[in-house]
Short mmCIF file of C-alpha atoms in Angstrom, two decimals:
data_model
loop_
_atom_site.label_atom_id
_atom_site.label_comp_id
_atom_site.label_asym_id
_atom_site.label_seq_id
_atom_site.Cartn_x
_atom_site.Cartn_y
_atom_site.Cartn_z
CA MET A 578 0.00 0.00 0.00
CA ASN A 579 2.74 2.38 1.03
CA THR A 580 4.77 1.41 -2.07
CA HIS A 581 1.79 2.26 -4.28
CA ARG A 582 1.42 5.62 -2.59
CA LEU A 583 5.09 6.35 -3.08
CA LYS A 584 4.89 5.27 -6.71
CA GLY A 585 1.80 7.46 -7.18
CA ALA A 586 3.55 10.42 -5.60
CA GLY A 587 6.61 9.83 -7.78
CA ILE A 588 4.52 9.78 -10.96
CA LEU A 589 2.67 12.93 -9.89
CA THR A 590 5.91 14.74 -9.10
CA ALA A 591 7.47 13.69 -12.41
CA SER A 592 4.34 14.75 -14.28
CA ALA A 593 4.34 18.13 -12.51
CA ILE A 594 8.01 18.71 -13.38
CA ALA A 595 7.42 17.64 -17.01
CA LEU A 596 4.38 19.90 -17.25
CA SER A 597 6.18 22.91 -15.78
CA LEU A 598 9.14 22.33 -18.12
CA ALA A 599 6.78 22.12 -21.06
CA LEU A 600 5.03 25.33 -19.97
CA THR A 601 8.37 27.10 -19.56
CA ALA A 602 9.38 25.98 -23.04
CA CYS A 603 6.05 27.19 -24.39
CA GLY A 604 6.62 30.61 -22.68
CA GLY A 605 9.99 30.93 -24.38
CA SER A 606 8.73 29.95 -27.82
CA SER A 607 5.69 32.19 -27.64
CA ASP A 608 7.92 35.20 -27.01
CA ALA A 609 6.53 37.85 -29.32
CA SER A 610 9.97 39.11 -30.24
CA THR A 611 10.85 35.81 -31.88
CA ALA A 612 7.49 35.03 -33.41
CA SER A 613 5.15 37.38 -35.30
CA CYS A 614 6.36 40.63 -33.77
CA THR A 615 9.43 42.49 -35.01
CA PRO A 616 10.87 44.92 -32.48
CA LYS A 617 11.92 48.40 -33.60
CA HIS A 618 15.11 47.99 -31.56
CA PRO A 619 16.19 44.35 -31.47
CA GLY A 620 18.25 42.99 -28.56
CA ILE A 621 16.90 45.15 -25.74
CA GLN A 622 18.23 43.99 -22.39
CA THR A 623 15.58 43.81 -19.68
CA VAL A 624 15.53 42.26 -16.19
CA ALA A 625 13.11 39.56 -17.40
CA PRO A 626 13.62 38.50 -21.04
CA GLY A 627 10.66 39.44 -23.24
CA LYS A 628 9.18 41.65 -20.53
CA LEU A 629 9.43 45.30 -19.63
CA THR A 630 9.19 45.45 -15.86
CA VAL A 631 7.83 48.80 -14.74
CA GLY A 632 7.54 50.19 -11.21
CA VAL A 633 4.34 52.21 -10.94
CA ILE A 634 4.14 55.08 -8.47
CA ASP A 635 0.64 56.30 -7.64
CA ILE A 636 0.33 59.85 -8.87
CA PRO A 637 -2.80 60.17 -10.97
CA PRO A 638 -3.41 61.27 -13.69
CA PHE A 639 0.19 60.41 -14.63
CA SER A 640 0.34 56.88 -13.29
CA SER A 641 -1.77 54.77 -11.03
CA TYR A 642 -1.31 51.11 -10.11
CA ASN A 643 -5.09 50.77 -9.86
CA SER A 644 -5.11 47.34 -8.15
CA GLY A 645 -3.01 45.66 -10.82
CA LYS A 646 -4.67 47.37 -13.79
CA PRO A 647 -2.37 50.37 -14.21
CA ASN A 648 -3.52 53.47 -16.05
CA GLY A 649 -2.48 57.05 -16.65
CA ILE A 650 -0.43 59.15 -19.04
CA ASP A 651 2.92 57.49 -18.23
CA ILE A 652 1.40 54.02 -18.46
CA ALA A 653 0.00 54.79 -21.92
CA ILE A 654 3.41 56.03 -23.11
CA VAL A 655 5.23 52.98 -21.73
CA SER A 656 2.74 50.49 -23.09
CA ASN A 657 3.04 52.03 -26.58
CA ILE A 658 6.83 51.59 -26.40
CA ALA A 659 6.53 48.04 -25.08
CA LYS A 660 4.19 47.21 -27.97
CA ASP A 661 6.65 48.63 -30.52
CA GLU A 662 9.49 46.67 -29.00
CA CYS A 663 7.52 43.40 -28.72
CA LEU A 664 7.90 43.41 -24.97
CA GLU A 665 5.20 42.40 -22.55
CA PRO A 666 4.75 45.11 -19.89
CA ALA A 667 4.86 43.75 -16.35
CA TYR A 668 3.77 46.33 -13.80
CA GLN A 669 4.46 46.36 -10.10
CA GLN A 670 3.61 48.88 -7.43
CA ALA A 671 6.40 51.22 -6.37
CA THR A 672 6.97 54.28 -4.22
CA TYR A 673 9.41 57.16 -4.62
CA ALA A 674 11.41 55.67 -1.74
CA ASP A 675 11.89 52.23 -3.26
CA ALA A 676 11.77 52.84 -7.02
CA VAL A 677 15.42 53.73 -7.50
CA GLN A 678 16.59 50.93 -5.20
CA SER A 679 14.48 48.52 -7.25
CA ILE A 680 16.05 49.82 -10.47
CA SER A 681 19.62 49.57 -9.20
CA GLY A 682 18.84 46.22 -7.57
CA GLY A 683 17.77 44.81 -10.95
CA ASN A 684 14.16 44.20 -9.93
CA ILE A 685 12.57 46.61 -12.40
CA ASP A 686 13.67 48.17 -15.68
CA LEU A 687 12.17 51.61 -15.13
CA ALA A 688 9.79 53.57 -12.97
CA VAL A 689 6.92 55.84 -13.90
CA GLY A 690 5.32 58.64 -11.87
CA THR A 691 6.39 62.14 -12.98
CA ILE A 692 10.00 61.83 -11.89
CA ASP A 693 12.09 64.82 -12.95
CA ALA A 694 15.55 64.44 -14.44
CA THR A 695 18.08 65.98 -12.06
CA GLU A 696 21.83 65.95 -11.80
CA LYS A 697 21.71 64.40 -8.31
CA ARG A 698 19.42 61.58 -9.42
CA LEU A 699 21.60 60.86 -12.43
CA LYS A 700 24.21 59.52 -10.01
CA ALA A 701 21.93 56.58 -9.23
CA VAL A 702 19.93 56.07 -12.46
CA ASP A 703 19.81 57.06 -16.11
CA PHE A 704 16.82 58.95 -17.50
CA SER A 705 14.90 58.42 -20.70
CA ALA A 706 14.04 61.35 -22.98
CA SER A 707 11.64 63.82 -21.35
CA THR A 708 7.95 63.13 -21.60
CA TYR A 709 6.37 66.43 -20.45
CA LEU A 710 7.02 69.44 -18.26
CA ASP A 711 6.42 69.12 -14.56
CA GLY A 712 4.65 72.34 -13.63
CA MET A 713 4.24 73.69 -10.11
CA GLY A 714 0.62 74.25 -9.19
CA ILE A 715 -0.84 76.45 -6.48
CA VAL A 716 -4.26 75.71 -5.02
CA SER A 717 -5.84 78.23 -2.67
CA LYS A 718 -9.13 79.76 -1.73
CA SER A 719 -7.70 83.26 -2.00
CA GLY A 720 -6.79 82.80 -5.67
CA ALA A 721 -2.98 82.81 -5.26
CA THR A 722 -1.04 82.51 -8.49
CA THR A 723 2.53 83.49 -7.58
CA VAL A 724 5.21 82.86 -4.97
CA SER A 725 4.70 86.45 -3.77
CA ASP A 726 1.09 85.52 -2.99
CA LEU A 727 2.35 82.54 -0.99
CA GLU A 728 4.59 84.84 1.05
CA LYS A 729 1.51 86.60 2.42
CA MET A 730 0.13 83.34 3.82
CA ASN A 731 0.51 81.73 7.24
CA LYS A 732 0.91 78.12 6.19
CA VAL A 733 1.68 76.56 2.84
CA GLY A 734 1.93 72.82 2.21
CA THR A 735 3.88 70.85 -0.36
CA ILE A 736 5.39 67.38 -0.85
CA ASP A 737 8.84 66.02 -0.08
CA GLY A 738 10.93 65.45 -3.16
CA TYR A 739 9.66 68.19 -5.45
CA LEU A 740 12.35 70.43 -6.85
CA TRP A 741 10.78 73.63 -5.55
CA VAL A 742 10.85 72.49 -1.90
CA GLU A 743 14.31 73.82 -1.02
CA ASP A 744 13.75 77.20 -2.70
CA LEU A 745 10.32 77.64 -1.11
CA LYS A 746 11.81 76.71 2.27
CA LYS A 747 14.27 79.58 1.91
CA ILE A 748 11.44 81.99 1.11
CA LEU A 749 8.75 80.75 3.49
CA GLY A 750 10.81 79.19 6.31
CA ASP A 751 8.72 77.42 8.94
CA ARG A 752 5.54 78.45 7.17
CA LEU A 753 6.20 75.71 4.62
CA VAL A 754 5.05 72.26 5.73
CA THR A 755 5.99 69.17 3.73
CA TYR A 756 3.95 65.98 3.44
CA PRO A 757 4.72 62.42 2.28
CA SER A 758 2.22 62.50 -0.58
CA SER A 759 -0.61 64.43 -2.27
CA VAL A 760 -3.13 62.51 -0.19
CA GLU A 761 -1.91 63.92 3.15
CA LEU A 762 -1.36 67.36 1.63
CA LYS A 763 -4.90 67.58 0.27
CA ALA A 764 -6.35 66.20 3.52
CA ASP A 765 -4.68 69.01 5.46
CA PHE A 766 -5.75 71.63 2.93
CA ASP A 767 -9.32 70.35 3.15
CA ALA A 768 -9.07 70.38 6.96
CA GLY A 769 -8.36 74.11 6.74
CA ARG A 770 -4.86 73.97 8.23
CA LEU A 771 -3.21 75.22 5.03
CA ASP A 772 -3.73 78.42 3.12
CA ALA A 773 -2.25 76.95 -0.05
CA ASP A 774 -1.50 73.52 -1.52
CA VAL A 775 1.61 73.45 -3.74
CA ASP A 776 1.85 70.26 -5.79
CA ALA A 777 2.33 69.01 -9.35
CA TYR A 778 -0.11 71.04 -11.43
CA GLY A 779 -1.42 67.96 -13.21
CA VAL A 780 -2.24 66.22 -9.95
CA GLN A 781 -4.09 69.26 -8.63
CA VAL A 782 -6.22 69.65 -11.74
CA LEU A 783 -7.58 66.16 -11.16
CA GLN A 784 -7.79 66.41 -7.36
CA PHE A 785 -9.69 69.68 -7.30
CA LYS A 786 -11.84 69.10 -10.37
CA GLY A 787 -15.23 70.60 -9.59
CA ALA A 788 -14.20 71.77 -6.11
CA ALA A 789 -16.07 74.95 -5.33
CA GLY A 790 -14.28 77.98 -3.94
CA VAL A 791 -10.72 76.96 -4.80
CA LYS A 792 -8.49 78.14 -7.60
CA VAL A 793 -5.87 75.95 -9.30
CA SER A 794 -3.11 77.90 -11.03
CA LEU A 795 0.11 77.02 -12.83
CA ALA A 796 2.92 78.94 -11.11
CA ASN A 797 5.19 78.55 -14.16
CA GLU A 798 2.97 80.98 -16.03
CA LYS A 799 4.24 83.79 -13.76
CA PRO A 800 7.84 82.72 -13.10
CA ASP A 801 9.65 83.82 -9.97
CA ALA A 802 13.43 83.96 -10.24
CA ARG A 803 13.83 82.78 -6.62
CA VAL A 804 12.35 79.35 -7.41
CA GLY A 805 14.35 77.42 -9.95
CA ALA A 806 11.56 74.94 -10.69
CA ILE A 807 9.32 77.80 -11.85
CA ALA A 808 11.95 79.80 -13.66
CA HIS A 809 12.82 76.67 -15.61
CA ALA A 810 10.20 73.93 -15.38
CA PRO A 811 11.71 70.49 -14.69
CA GLU A 812 11.10 67.75 -17.25
CA ALA A 813 9.58 64.45 -16.26
CA ALA A 814 11.21 61.30 -17.64
CA PHE A 815 11.51 57.62 -16.81
CA PRO A 816 14.38 56.70 -14.48
CA MET A 817 15.92 53.44 -15.70
CA THR A 818 18.81 51.05 -15.13
CA LYS A 819 22.11 52.87 -15.30
CA GLY A 820 24.17 51.95 -18.36
CA ASN A 821 21.43 50.00 -20.16
CA LYS A 822 21.98 51.69 -23.54
CA SER A 823 19.74 49.30 -25.49
CA LEU A 824 16.73 50.10 -23.30
CA GLN A 825 17.51 53.81 -23.20
CA GLU A 826 17.64 54.00 -27.01
CA ALA A 827 14.29 52.27 -27.29
CA LEU A 828 12.67 54.49 -24.65
CA ASP A 829 14.13 57.67 -26.17
CA ALA A 830 12.96 56.73 -29.66
CA GLY A 831 9.49 55.77 -28.40
CA ILE A 832 9.02 58.97 -26.39
CA THR A 833 10.36 61.21 -29.17
CA ALA A 834 8.02 59.57 -31.66
CA GLN A 835 5.03 59.99 -29.34
CA ARG A 836 5.92 63.63 -28.79
CA ALA A 837 6.24 64.18 -32.54
CA ASP A 838 3.01 62.48 -33.55
CA GLY A 839 1.02 64.30 -30.86
CA THR A 840 0.27 61.23 -28.74
CA ILE A 841 1.65 62.81 -25.55
CA THR A 842 -0.20 66.08 -26.16
CA LYS A 843 -3.43 64.11 -26.64
CA LEU A 844 -2.80 62.20 -23.41
CA LEU A 845 -2.21 65.46 -21.53
CA THR A 846 -5.25 67.26 -22.87
CA GLY A 847 -7.31 64.10 -22.43
CA ALA A 848 -6.51 64.27 -18.72
CA GLY A 849 -7.65 67.89 -18.62
CA LEU A 850 -4.13 69.36 -18.60
CA SER A 851 -2.66 72.16 -20.65
CA GLU A 852 -1.06 71.04 -23.91
CA GLY A 853 1.74 73.49 -23.07
CA LEU A 854 3.08 70.87 -20.65
CA GLY A 855 4.07 68.78 -23.66
CA LYS A 856 6.53 71.40 -24.92
CA VAL A 857 9.81 70.11 -23.52
CA ALA A 858 13.19 71.50 -24.58
CA GLU A 859 14.98 70.17 -27.67
CA LYS A 860 17.81 69.03 -25.43
CA GLN A 861 16.69 67.48 -22.14
CA TYR A 862 16.83 69.98 -19.30
CA VAL A 863 18.53 68.32 -16.34
CA VAL A 864 17.98 70.23 -13.11
CA PRO A 865 21.42 71.23 -11.78
CA ALA A 866 22.59 69.98 -8.36
CA SER A 867 22.29 73.32 -6.60
CA MET B 1153 34.15 56.53 3.23
CA THR B 1154 31.92 58.59 0.91
CA TRP B 1155 28.91 57.54 2.96
CA LEU B 1156 30.62 58.63 6.17
CA THR B 1157 31.50 62.02 4.71
CA GLU B 1158 27.95 62.55 3.47
CA TRP B 1159 26.48 61.32 6.76
CA ALA B 1160 28.57 63.93 8.58
CA GLY B 1161 26.91 66.58 6.42
CA TYR B 1162 23.41 65.26 7.09
CA LEU B 1163 23.87 64.80 10.86
CA PRO B 1164 22.89 68.32 12.01
CA GLN B 1165 19.51 67.99 10.23
CA MET B 1166 19.10 64.45 11.54
CA MET B 1167 19.82 65.55 15.10
CA ALA B 1168 17.09 68.17 14.89
CA GLY B 1169 14.69 65.42 13.76
CA LEU B 1170 15.91 63.11 16.52
CA GLY B 1171 15.21 65.88 19.05
CA VAL B 1172 11.58 66.07 17.89
CA SER B 1173 11.27 62.25 18.05
CA LEU B 1174 12.60 62.20 21.62
CA LEU B 1175 10.27 65.05 22.60
CA ILE B 1176 7.20 63.23 21.29
CA ALA B 1177 8.29 59.94 22.88
CA GLY B 1178 9.00 61.71 26.20
CA ILE B 1179 5.61 63.41 26.27
CA SER B 1180 3.70 60.27 25.32
CA ILE B 1181 5.46 58.32 28.07
CA PHE B 1182 5.20 61.09 30.68
CA PHE B 1183 1.45 61.38 30.25
CA GLY B 1184 0.79 57.84 29.02
CA TYR B 1185 2.02 55.97 32.08
CA PRO B 1186 -0.09 57.78 34.70
CA LEU B 1187 -3.07 57.43 32.36
CA GLY B 1188 -2.15 53.76 31.97
CA LEU B 1189 -2.27 53.33 35.75
CA VAL B 1190 -5.72 54.91 35.87
CA LEU B 1191 -6.87 52.65 33.03
CA SER B 1192 -5.48 49.55 34.73
CA LEU B 1193 -7.54 50.42 37.84
CA MET B 1194 -10.62 51.11 35.71
CA VAL B 1195 -10.27 47.73 33.99
CA THR B 1196 -10.22 45.94 37.37
CA ALA B 1197 -12.93 48.13 38.91
CA LYS B 1198 -16.10 46.52 40.35
CA ASN B 1199 -18.38 49.07 38.70
CA LEU B 1200 -19.45 47.72 35.30
CA ALA B 1201 -19.67 51.12 33.58
CA VAL B 1202 -16.19 52.13 34.72
CA ARG B 1203 -14.80 48.72 33.76
CA THR B 1204 -16.41 48.83 30.31
CA LEU B 1205 -15.16 52.34 29.64
CA GLY B 1206 -11.63 51.37 30.73
CA LEU B 1207 -11.70 48.23 28.58
CA ALA B 1208 -12.92 50.15 25.54
CA VAL B 1209 -10.14 52.74 25.84
CA VAL B 1210 -7.49 50.05 26.36
CA GLU B 1211 -8.69 47.73 23.62
CA ILE B 1212 -9.01 50.46 20.99
CA GLY B 1213 -5.61 51.84 21.99
CA ARG B 1214 -4.00 48.42 21.68
CA GLY B 1215 -6.08 47.06 18.86
CA ALA B 1216 -5.92 49.89 16.35
CA PRO B 1217 -2.56 50.48 14.67
CA ALA B 1218 -0.81 53.60 15.99
CA LEU B 1219 -0.81 55.08 12.48
CA VAL B 1220 -4.60 54.80 12.25
CA ILE B 1221 -4.97 56.56 15.60
CA LEU B 1222 -2.56 59.26 14.43
CA TYR B 1223 -4.58 59.80 11.26
CA LEU B 1224 -7.84 59.87 13.20
CA PHE B 1225 -6.53 62.53 15.56
CA TYR B 1226 -4.97 64.63 12.82
CA TYR B 1227 -7.19 64.21 9.77
CA GLY B 1228 -10.37 62.91 11.40
CA LEU B 1229 -11.00 65.41 14.19
CA PRO B 1230 -11.12 68.52 11.95
CA LYS B 1231 -14.39 67.07 10.58
CA PHE B 1232 -15.80 67.74 14.07
CA GLY B 1233 -14.26 71.19 14.30
CA ILE B 1234 -11.20 70.15 16.34
CA ALA B 1235 -7.89 70.82 14.57
CA PHE B 1236 -4.68 70.07 16.46
CA GLU B 1237 -1.19 71.01 15.34
CA SER B 1238 0.66 67.99 13.95
CA ILE B 1239 2.98 67.60 16.97
CA THR B 1240 0.05 67.89 19.39
CA ALA B 1241 -1.90 65.28 17.44
CA ALA B 1242 1.13 62.96 17.43
CA CYS B 1243 1.61 63.38 21.18
CA LEU B 1244 -2.07 62.71 21.89
CA ALA B 1245 -2.23 59.63 19.67
CA LEU B 1246 0.96 58.11 21.03
CA THR B 1247 -0.06 58.95 24.61
CA TRP B 1248 -3.21 56.93 24.09
CA ASN B 1249 -1.14 54.13 22.61
CA SER B 1250 1.36 54.10 25.47
CA ALA B 1251 -1.41 54.35 28.07
CA ALA B 1252 -3.23 51.38 26.56
CA TYR B 1253 -0.13 49.17 26.43
CA SER B 1254 1.23 50.25 29.80
CA SER B 1255 -2.14 49.73 31.51
CA GLU B 1256 -2.05 46.02 30.70
CA ILE B 1257 1.51 45.72 32.00
CA MET B 1258 0.59 47.61 35.17
CA ARG B 1259 -2.56 45.54 35.66
CA ALA B 1260 -0.53 42.34 35.39
CA GLY B 1261 2.05 43.81 37.81
CA LEU B 1262 -0.56 44.84 40.36
CA GLN B 1263 -2.33 41.49 40.12
CA SER B 1264 0.97 39.66 40.64
CA VAL B 1265 1.19 40.90 44.22
CA ALA B 1266 0.61 37.87 46.44
CA ARG B 1267 -2.83 37.65 48.05
CA GLY B 1268 -1.12 37.08 51.40
CA GLN B 1269 0.17 40.64 51.27
CA LEU B 1270 -3.39 41.96 51.10
CA GLU B 1271 -4.49 39.69 53.92
CA ALA B 1272 -1.56 40.88 56.01
CA SER B 1273 -2.45 44.52 55.34
CA ASN B 1274 -6.03 43.78 56.28
CA ALA B 1275 -4.89 42.08 59.47
CA LEU B 1276 -2.78 45.15 60.31
CA GLY B 1277 -5.87 47.31 59.87
CA LEU B 1278 -4.51 49.33 56.93
CA SER B 1279 -7.11 51.23 54.96
CA GLN B 1280 -7.77 50.26 51.34
CA ARG B 1281 -6.00 53.41 50.19
CA ASP B 1282 -2.94 52.68 52.32
CA THR B 1283 -2.93 49.05 51.23
CA PHE B 1284 -2.89 50.13 47.60
CA PHE B 1285 -0.32 52.90 47.84
CA ARG B 1286 2.01 51.34 50.43
CA VAL B 1287 1.75 47.61 49.71
CA VAL B 1288 0.30 46.78 46.29
CA MET B 1289 1.65 49.60 44.15
CA PRO B 1290 5.30 49.50 45.20
CA GLN B 1291 5.50 45.76 44.61
CA GLY B 1292 3.31 45.66 41.51
CA MET B 1293 5.05 48.56 39.81
CA ARG B 1294 8.45 47.06 40.56
CA SER B 1295 7.62 43.96 38.57
CA ALA B 1296 6.08 46.09 35.80
CA ILE B 1297 9.23 48.18 35.27
CA PRO B 1298 10.92 46.00 32.57
CA GLY B 1299 7.67 45.82 30.60
CA LEU B 1300 7.18 49.58 30.87
CA MET B 1301 10.71 50.17 29.65
CA GLY B 1302 9.90 48.01 26.64
CA VAL B 1303 6.84 50.15 25.93
CA ALA B 1304 9.01 53.28 26.18
CA ILE B 1305 11.35 51.90 23.49
CA GLN B 1306 8.33 50.96 21.37
CA MET B 1307 6.97 54.50 21.74
CA PHE B 1308 10.26 56.03 20.67
CA GLN B 1309 10.32 53.86 17.56
CA GLY B 1310 6.62 54.59 17.02
CA THR B 1311 7.36 58.29 16.66
CA SER B 1312 8.52 57.49 13.12
CA LEU B 1313 4.83 57.12 12.21
CA ALA B 1314 4.35 60.83 12.88
CA TYR B 1315 5.99 61.36 9.49
CA GLY B 1316 2.57 60.59 8.00
CA ILE B 1317 1.10 63.73 9.57
CA ALA B 1318 4.00 66.02 8.62
CA VAL B 1319 5.75 66.14 12.00
CA PRO B 1320 9.40 67.09 11.36
CA GLU B 1321 10.79 64.09 13.29
CA LEU B 1322 13.74 61.86 12.45
CA MET B 1323 12.04 59.74 9.76
CA LYS B 1324 10.66 62.78 7.99
CA THR B 1325 14.06 64.44 8.00
CA ALA B 1326 15.54 61.30 6.46
CA TYR B 1327 12.80 61.10 3.83
CA ASN B 1328 13.28 64.76 3.00
CA ILE B 1329 17.01 64.34 2.42
CA GLY B 1330 16.53 61.08 0.50
CA SER B 1331 14.00 62.57 -1.89
CA GLN B 1332 16.60 64.96 -3.28
CA ASP B 1333 18.79 62.32 -4.92
CA PHE B 1334 16.73 59.14 -4.39
CA ASN B 1335 19.59 57.66 -2.35
CA TYR B 1336 17.17 56.52 0.32
CA LEU B 1337 19.27 53.50 1.31
CA GLN B 1338 22.09 55.69 2.56
CA ILE B 1339 19.92 58.09 4.52
CA PHE B 1340 17.56 55.44 5.91
CA THR B 1341 20.63 53.51 7.13
CA LEU B 1342 21.72 56.63 8.99
CA ALA B 1343 18.21 57.07 10.39
CA GLY B 1344 18.25 53.42 11.49
CA LEU B 1345 21.56 54.00 13.26
CA CYS B 1346 20.15 57.06 15.03
CA TYR B 1347 17.19 54.99 16.28
CA ALA B 1348 19.55 52.16 17.28
CA VAL B 1349 21.84 54.50 19.24
CA ILE B 1350 18.89 55.24 21.54
CA SER B 1351 16.99 51.95 21.41
CA MET B 1352 19.84 49.48 21.89
CA PRO B 1353 21.25 50.86 25.15
CA ALA B 1354 17.65 51.22 26.37
CA THR B 1355 17.08 47.53 25.56
CA TRP B 1356 20.24 46.56 27.43
CA ILE B 1357 19.07 48.53 30.47
CA THR B 1358 15.69 46.74 30.27
CA VAL B 1359 17.42 43.34 30.16
CA PHE B 1360 19.57 44.38 33.13
CA PHE B 1361 16.45 45.33 35.10
CA GLU B 1362 14.71 42.10 34.14
CA LYS B 1363 17.66 40.11 35.46
CA ARG B 1364 17.73 42.11 38.69
CA MET B 1365 13.99 41.58 39.15
CA ALA B 1366 14.36 37.85 38.51
CA ARG B 1367 17.04 37.70 41.22
CA HIS B 1368 14.66 39.06 43.81
CA THR B 1369 11.63 36.91 42.99
#
């Protein structure tokens, strides 16, 4: 009886191994890049062959993990590139804190979520071509549109990591409060503790859509020389594995093509944003270290 | 070596954050422990209403994650017209947390006092008040000390949650620095070391006290 059980278990185990081997073989042979699909840039190196592994940071309308069904402007751009390169996009949730570690650790190929190209960040990752401008938005009940308006306020909130934080800190001092994300920032603005909410303009347009009594304005329209991120709007791009030239070429070509054919402008206006955000510089503007 | 050089540059900011963390932890312990003692007495009270109220406060304080309580105090209360500053909200939430945890430790300590001690006090004609303050509390609190020290360490580490409500404590300082160049590993390692510099000696002291207590039982 015991021998039969052992034999049965042995057959089952062997069958399971054979089946998994067969499935693995099938996965390899069904790889789009070797079958019906011809990539625009053959031989792209990715962390998982045949796949483009993307870390998705939640910052709608640009990118949202959306319980495993990602959407947003960045997601649309990436999926178009993946399609052109015969790669299957594989999305996983990420945060600003872990995205770069995941890229350098070889867990993901790139991250999406309105990440601006800066000199400091270039030490850890490479950046793709720029996708759109990252404008600084001001939301207030008083109708503030400039940094000078913010100076007249008691408390202004913004988010850690944005390129205007250090400059605003110098101007506003302790009156500037920083938050981990847009969620906490908006909650405090709604609670009445803040006179103004300074965040990515695109995020605010969506967050305050239809909100009565508040004004959303793009600070870059009235530049203030004291804040570098307004004087020269940072450009969002996809941080990716350092030194992966094959992937960078594909991303650059894909983004440039989507800028040229108007895809990115359509995505921006479709999300209710100004098409002006799509007008990035001919040569990528990398925010200097200081 | 590069890390050490950069850490040296970040340390002044980190120390300011550490100061805020220690302040919040100190306040939540200072007010949490006496409140914990009151709660431990409420939980063992004969009056059903008092007992139920004590149990509810303790169970919510222990059952709900500290971050949820923080959020409720900071983002929830403004809906009812009460808006605390972020540090005040953090202190209140963590005080509740420390009171809830310490009350259970104190209750166990007070209940560990041998029944014979109470009988002896009764035989000596000591009042209930004197029995509690002169016999039960000194012995019960003595055995609760290691547990309370553990809660104090937990509270100090729990201050990192105050980052979520924009308190400029150690974790927030680290996150702020890390967000500039995305080198979070380096700065979080430094933050971890700062927490360890306080927590580890505190743990050793707790172990020392536990051993001393064990010697006298």
